[in-house]
Each structure stands twice: as structure tokens, then as C-alpha cells.
Short mmCIF file of C-alpha atoms and ligand atoms in Angstrom, two decimals:
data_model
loop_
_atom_site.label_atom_id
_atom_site.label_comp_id
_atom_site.label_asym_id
_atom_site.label_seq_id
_atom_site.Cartn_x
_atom_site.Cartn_y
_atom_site.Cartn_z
CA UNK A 1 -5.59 -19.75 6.66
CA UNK A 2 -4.12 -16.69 7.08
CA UNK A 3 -2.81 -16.65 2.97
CA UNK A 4 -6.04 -17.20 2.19
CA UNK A 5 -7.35 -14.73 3.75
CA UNK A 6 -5.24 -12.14 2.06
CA UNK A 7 -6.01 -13.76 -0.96
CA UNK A 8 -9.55 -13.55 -0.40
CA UNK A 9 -8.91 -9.75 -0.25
CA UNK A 10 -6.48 -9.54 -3.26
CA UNK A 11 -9.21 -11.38 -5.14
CA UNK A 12 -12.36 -9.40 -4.31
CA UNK A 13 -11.52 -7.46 -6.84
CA UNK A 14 -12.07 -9.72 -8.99
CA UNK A 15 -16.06 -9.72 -8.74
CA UNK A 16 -17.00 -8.96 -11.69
CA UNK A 17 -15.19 -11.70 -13.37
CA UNK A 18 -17.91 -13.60 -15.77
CA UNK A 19 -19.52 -16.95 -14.32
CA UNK A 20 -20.39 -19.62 -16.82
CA UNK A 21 -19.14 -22.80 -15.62
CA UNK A 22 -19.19 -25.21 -12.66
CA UNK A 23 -15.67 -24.11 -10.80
CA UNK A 24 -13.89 -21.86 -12.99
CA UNK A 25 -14.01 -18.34 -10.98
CA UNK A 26 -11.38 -17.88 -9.14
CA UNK A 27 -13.31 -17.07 -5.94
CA UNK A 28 -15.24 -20.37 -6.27
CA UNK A 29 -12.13 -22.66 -6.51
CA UNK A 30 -11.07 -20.96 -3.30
CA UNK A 31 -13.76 -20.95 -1.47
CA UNK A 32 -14.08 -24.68 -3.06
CA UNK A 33 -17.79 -23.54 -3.89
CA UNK A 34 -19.74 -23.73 -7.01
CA UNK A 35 -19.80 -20.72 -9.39
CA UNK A 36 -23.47 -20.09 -9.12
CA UNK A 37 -22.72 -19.99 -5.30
CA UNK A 38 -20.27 -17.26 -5.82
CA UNK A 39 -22.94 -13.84 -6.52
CA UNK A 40 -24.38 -15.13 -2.96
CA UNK A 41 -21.46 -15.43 -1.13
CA UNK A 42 -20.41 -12.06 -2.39
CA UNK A 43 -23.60 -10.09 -1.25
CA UNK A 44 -23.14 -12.07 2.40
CA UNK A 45 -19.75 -10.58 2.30
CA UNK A 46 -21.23 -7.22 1.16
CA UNK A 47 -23.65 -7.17 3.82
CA UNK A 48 -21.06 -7.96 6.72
CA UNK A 49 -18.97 -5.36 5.08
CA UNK A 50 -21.27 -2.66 6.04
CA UNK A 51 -21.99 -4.28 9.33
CA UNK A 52 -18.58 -3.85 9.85
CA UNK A 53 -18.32 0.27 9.05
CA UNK A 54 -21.43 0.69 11.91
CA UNK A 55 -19.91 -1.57 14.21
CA UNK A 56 -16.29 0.48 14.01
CA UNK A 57 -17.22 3.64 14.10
CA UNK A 58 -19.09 2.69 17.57
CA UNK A 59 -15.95 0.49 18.59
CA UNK A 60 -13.65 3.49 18.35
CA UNK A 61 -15.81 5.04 20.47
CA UNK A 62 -13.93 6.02 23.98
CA UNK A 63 -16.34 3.97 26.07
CA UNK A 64 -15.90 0.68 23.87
CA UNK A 65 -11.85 0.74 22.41
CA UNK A 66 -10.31 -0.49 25.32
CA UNK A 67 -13.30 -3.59 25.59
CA UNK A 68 -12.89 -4.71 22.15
CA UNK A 69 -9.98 -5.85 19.64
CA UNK A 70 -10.98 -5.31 16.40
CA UNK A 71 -12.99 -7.24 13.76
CA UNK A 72 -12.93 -9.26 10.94
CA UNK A 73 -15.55 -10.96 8.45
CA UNK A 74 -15.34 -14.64 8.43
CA UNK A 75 -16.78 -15.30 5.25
CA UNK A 76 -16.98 -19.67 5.68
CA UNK A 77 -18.97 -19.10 8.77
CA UNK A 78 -20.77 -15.87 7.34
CA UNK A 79 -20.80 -14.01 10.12
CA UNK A 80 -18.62 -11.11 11.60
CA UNK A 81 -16.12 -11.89 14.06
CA UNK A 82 -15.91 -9.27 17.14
CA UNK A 83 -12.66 -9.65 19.28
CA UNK A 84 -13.55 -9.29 22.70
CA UNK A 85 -11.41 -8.52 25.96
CA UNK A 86 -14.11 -7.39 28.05
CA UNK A 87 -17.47 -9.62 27.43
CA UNK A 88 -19.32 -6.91 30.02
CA UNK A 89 -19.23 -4.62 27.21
CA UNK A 90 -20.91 -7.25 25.21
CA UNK A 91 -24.63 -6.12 26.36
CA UNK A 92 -23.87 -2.78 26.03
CA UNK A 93 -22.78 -2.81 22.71
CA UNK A 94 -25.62 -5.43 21.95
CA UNK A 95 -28.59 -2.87 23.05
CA UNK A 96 -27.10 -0.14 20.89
CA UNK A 97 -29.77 0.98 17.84
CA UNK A 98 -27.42 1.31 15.44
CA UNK A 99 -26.18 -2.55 16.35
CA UNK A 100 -29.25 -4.45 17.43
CA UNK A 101 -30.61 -5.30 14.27
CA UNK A 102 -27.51 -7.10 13.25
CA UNK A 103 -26.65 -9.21 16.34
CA UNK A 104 -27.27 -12.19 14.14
CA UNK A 105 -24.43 -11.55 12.09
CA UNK A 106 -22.19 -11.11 14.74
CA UNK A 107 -19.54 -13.39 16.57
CA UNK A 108 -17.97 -12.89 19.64
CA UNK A 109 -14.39 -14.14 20.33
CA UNK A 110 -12.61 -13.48 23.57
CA UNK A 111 -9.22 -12.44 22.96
CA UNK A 112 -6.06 -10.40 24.81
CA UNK A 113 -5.11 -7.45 22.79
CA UNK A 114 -7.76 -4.85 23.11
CA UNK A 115 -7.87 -2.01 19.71
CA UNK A 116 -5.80 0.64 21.79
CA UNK A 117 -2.84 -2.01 22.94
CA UNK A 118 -2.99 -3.17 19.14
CA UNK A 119 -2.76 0.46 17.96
CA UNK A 120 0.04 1.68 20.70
CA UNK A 121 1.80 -1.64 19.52
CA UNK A 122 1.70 -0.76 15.48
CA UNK A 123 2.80 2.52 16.53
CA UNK A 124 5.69 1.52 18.57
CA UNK A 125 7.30 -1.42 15.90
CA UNK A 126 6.65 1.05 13.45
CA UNK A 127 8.91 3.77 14.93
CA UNK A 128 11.40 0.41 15.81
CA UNK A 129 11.19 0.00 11.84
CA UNK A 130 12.23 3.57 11.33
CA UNK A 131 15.16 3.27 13.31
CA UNK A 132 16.49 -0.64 12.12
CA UNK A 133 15.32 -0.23 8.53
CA UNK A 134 14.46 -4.20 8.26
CA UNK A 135 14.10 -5.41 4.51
CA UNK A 136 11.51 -7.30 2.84
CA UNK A 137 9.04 -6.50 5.66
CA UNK A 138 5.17 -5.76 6.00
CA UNK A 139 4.19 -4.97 9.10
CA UNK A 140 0.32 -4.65 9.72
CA UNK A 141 -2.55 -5.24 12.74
CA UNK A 142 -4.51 -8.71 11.95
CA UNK A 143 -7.44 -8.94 13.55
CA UNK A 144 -7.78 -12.88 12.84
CA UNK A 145 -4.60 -12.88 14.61
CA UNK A 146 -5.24 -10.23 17.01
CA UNK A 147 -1.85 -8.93 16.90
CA UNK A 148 0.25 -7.03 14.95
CA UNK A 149 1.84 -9.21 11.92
CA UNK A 150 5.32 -8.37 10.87
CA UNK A 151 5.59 -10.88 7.51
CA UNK A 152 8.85 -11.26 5.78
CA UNK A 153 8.76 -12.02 2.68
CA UNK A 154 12.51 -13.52 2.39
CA UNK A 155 13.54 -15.57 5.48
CA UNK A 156 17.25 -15.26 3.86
CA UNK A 157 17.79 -11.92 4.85
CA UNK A 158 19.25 -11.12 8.12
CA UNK A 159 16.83 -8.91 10.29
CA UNK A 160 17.92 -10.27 13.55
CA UNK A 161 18.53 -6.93 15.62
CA UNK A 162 14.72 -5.92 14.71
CA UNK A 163 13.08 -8.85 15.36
CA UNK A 164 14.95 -8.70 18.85
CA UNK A 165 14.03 -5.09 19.07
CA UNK A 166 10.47 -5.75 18.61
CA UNK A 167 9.88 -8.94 21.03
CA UNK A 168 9.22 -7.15 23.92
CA UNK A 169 5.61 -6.28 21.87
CA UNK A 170 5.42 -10.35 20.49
CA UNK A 171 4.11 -9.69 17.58
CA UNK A 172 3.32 -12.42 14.68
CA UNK A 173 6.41 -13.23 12.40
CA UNK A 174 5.55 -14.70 9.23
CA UNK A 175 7.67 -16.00 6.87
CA UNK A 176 6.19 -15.54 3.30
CA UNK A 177 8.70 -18.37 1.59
CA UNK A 178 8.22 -20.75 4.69
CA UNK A 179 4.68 -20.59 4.09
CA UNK A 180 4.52 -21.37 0.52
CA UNK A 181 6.36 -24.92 1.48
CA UNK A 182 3.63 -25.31 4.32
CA UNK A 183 1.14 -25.08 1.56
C1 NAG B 1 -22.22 -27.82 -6.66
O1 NAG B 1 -23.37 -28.15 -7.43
C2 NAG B 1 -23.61 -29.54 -7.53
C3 NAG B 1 -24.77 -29.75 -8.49
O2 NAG B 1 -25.77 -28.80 -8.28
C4 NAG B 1 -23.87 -30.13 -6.15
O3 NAG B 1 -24.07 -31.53 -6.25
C5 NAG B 1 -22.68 -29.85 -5.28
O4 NAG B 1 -22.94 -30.29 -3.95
C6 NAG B 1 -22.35 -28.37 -5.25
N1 NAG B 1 -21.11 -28.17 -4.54
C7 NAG B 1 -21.01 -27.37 -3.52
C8 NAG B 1 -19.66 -27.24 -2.92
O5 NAG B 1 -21.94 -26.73 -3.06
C1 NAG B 2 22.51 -11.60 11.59
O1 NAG B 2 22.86 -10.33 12.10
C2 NAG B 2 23.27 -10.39 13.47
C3 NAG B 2 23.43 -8.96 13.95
O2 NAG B 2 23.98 -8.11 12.98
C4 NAG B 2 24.51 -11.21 13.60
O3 NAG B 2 24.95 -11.24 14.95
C5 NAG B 2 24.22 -12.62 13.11
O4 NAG B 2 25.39 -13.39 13.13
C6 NAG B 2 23.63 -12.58 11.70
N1 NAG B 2 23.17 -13.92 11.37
C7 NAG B 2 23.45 -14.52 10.22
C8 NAG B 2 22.86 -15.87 10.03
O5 NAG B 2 24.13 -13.99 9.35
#
């Protein structure tokens, strides 16, 4: 799921790609949709998109980063999903102007890491990074995952001492070649 999704982001770029048959874009075999389906699903993605920018700039507000943990578009259920630690902040957030109108489109989803833990986190195994060097590493926040994701892309290569130097913050290890077996 996960694959996909970064797919789904390596392949927006492709919009603009010409639709003339039943299933030959690329986004409609992965979204197993037809191509005529495709324009649609793009503008419901467009539309969450800038659902997304308002609801960020409010969530990185003081009063609101330590309730929430980040967001991410969930583009089979078209809606936006909001991690939640604190679901009192829920109502708040809810009667906001800028956020009302679009309550629809959003999806709450109670989770652990709240957006400053996930930023002091990324911070942290970054500066571990610095100091171990690991190879063949990317390390990033996922908010699907809520969690910071450190994916390898070669499970060959020996980073044992950082992984062990980063457990204490549990972040997600992904192995990119395990993965393509899974699939
Ligand atoms: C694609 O279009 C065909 C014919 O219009 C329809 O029968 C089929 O259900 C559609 N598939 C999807 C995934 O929507
Ligand atoms: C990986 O590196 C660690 C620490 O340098 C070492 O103890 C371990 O034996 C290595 N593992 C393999 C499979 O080479």
C-alpha cells in the first residue's frame, strides 16, 4: 500500500498523459479504474490537495500541533485523512471558517505520534544519520504511517549500528528489495 502510494506521487506527474482507450493510462491501471474515470479522480485529488494547504497551515498552528499528526489524501476513499491524538481538538478545529466548509472531505484517524513528536523524531535520526553515515537510506515522516520511515533500498548492506542507534525513536524500516518479492 505504502509503494503505491509513492507511486501514486511519482506518477502524478504524469497528468497530462493523453486518454484514448479503456485502461491504458498509467494512473488508471493503478488505480484499476477506467481511463475516462481518470480526469475525475484527478480534480478529487486536486481539490483535497488544497484542502490540505488550509488545513496545515492551521495545524502548525501552536494551539493545534501537539493535537494532531499530520495528514494525508486518501485518494480510494476520496477524502483527507487527519491524524488525530487529541479528538477534543476535533470541534475546535471543526468550527474554524477557514475549515468548516470542507468537513465533508475530511477523515479523522486517532493515532500516537502527534506533528511535534514526528518532527523532534526526524530531527533526531537525522542528526543519528549524520553521525553513522548509513548507505542506501531514505529517511522521511509518513503520515499514512504516522511515523518516521527509514527505507533501505538494499537489505544486503550492513547498517546494523544505525538501525540500533535509532530504535529508541521506533521508526518504520522498510526494505525496498523485500518489498518488491512481497509484491
Ligand atoms: C469501466 O467502464 C465499463 C463500461 O462503461 C464498466 O462496465 C466498468 O464497470 C468500468 N470499470 C470501472 C472500474 O469503473
Ligand atoms: C554488521 O555490522 C555489525 C557492526 O559493525 C557487526 O557486528 C555484524 O556482524 C555485521 N553483520 C553482518 C551480517 O555482516
Amino acid at each position: 500500500m505504502r509503494v503505491i502510494y509513492l507511486l501514486i506521487i511519482l506518477l502524478i506527474s504524469l497528468q497530462s498523459y493523453s486518454i484514448y482507450a479503456q485502461q491504458n493510462h498509467p494512473l488508471a491501471k493503478l488505480w484499476g479504474i477506467n481511463d475516462t474515470e481518470v480526469l475525475e479522480w484527478l480534480d478529487a485529488e486536486k481539490y483535497l490537495i488544497m484542502i490540505d494547504g488550509i488545513l496545515n497551515l492551521i495545524l502548525k498552528q501552536d494551539n493545534f500541533i501537539s493535537g494532531f499528526g499530520g495528514t494525508y489524501i486518501d485518494i480510494f476513499a476520496n477524502w483527507l485523512v487527519v491524524n488525530t491524538v487529541d479528538d477534543s481538538k476535533i470541534g475546535e478545529l471543526l468550527a474554524l471558517t477557514q475549515i468548516n466548509p470542507y468537513k465533508e472531505s475530511l477523515h479523522f484517524e486517532i493515532v500516537t505520534n502527534s506533528m511535534n513528536k514526528l518532527n523532534d523524531y526526524f530531527r533526531t535520526i537525522k542528526l543519528i544519520a549524520d553521525n553513522y553515515k548509513p548507505r542506501g537510506a531514505l529517511i522521511y515522516p509518513d503520515m499514512g504511517f504516522n511515523n518516521i520511515v527509514i527505507y533501505f533500498f538494499d537489505s544486503h548492506i550492513n547498517n546494523t549500528e544505525f538501525i540500533n542507534a535509532v530504535e529508541p525513536f521506533n521508526p518504520k524500516i522498510i526494505y525496498a528489495d523485500n518489498l518488491i518479492h512481497k509484491i
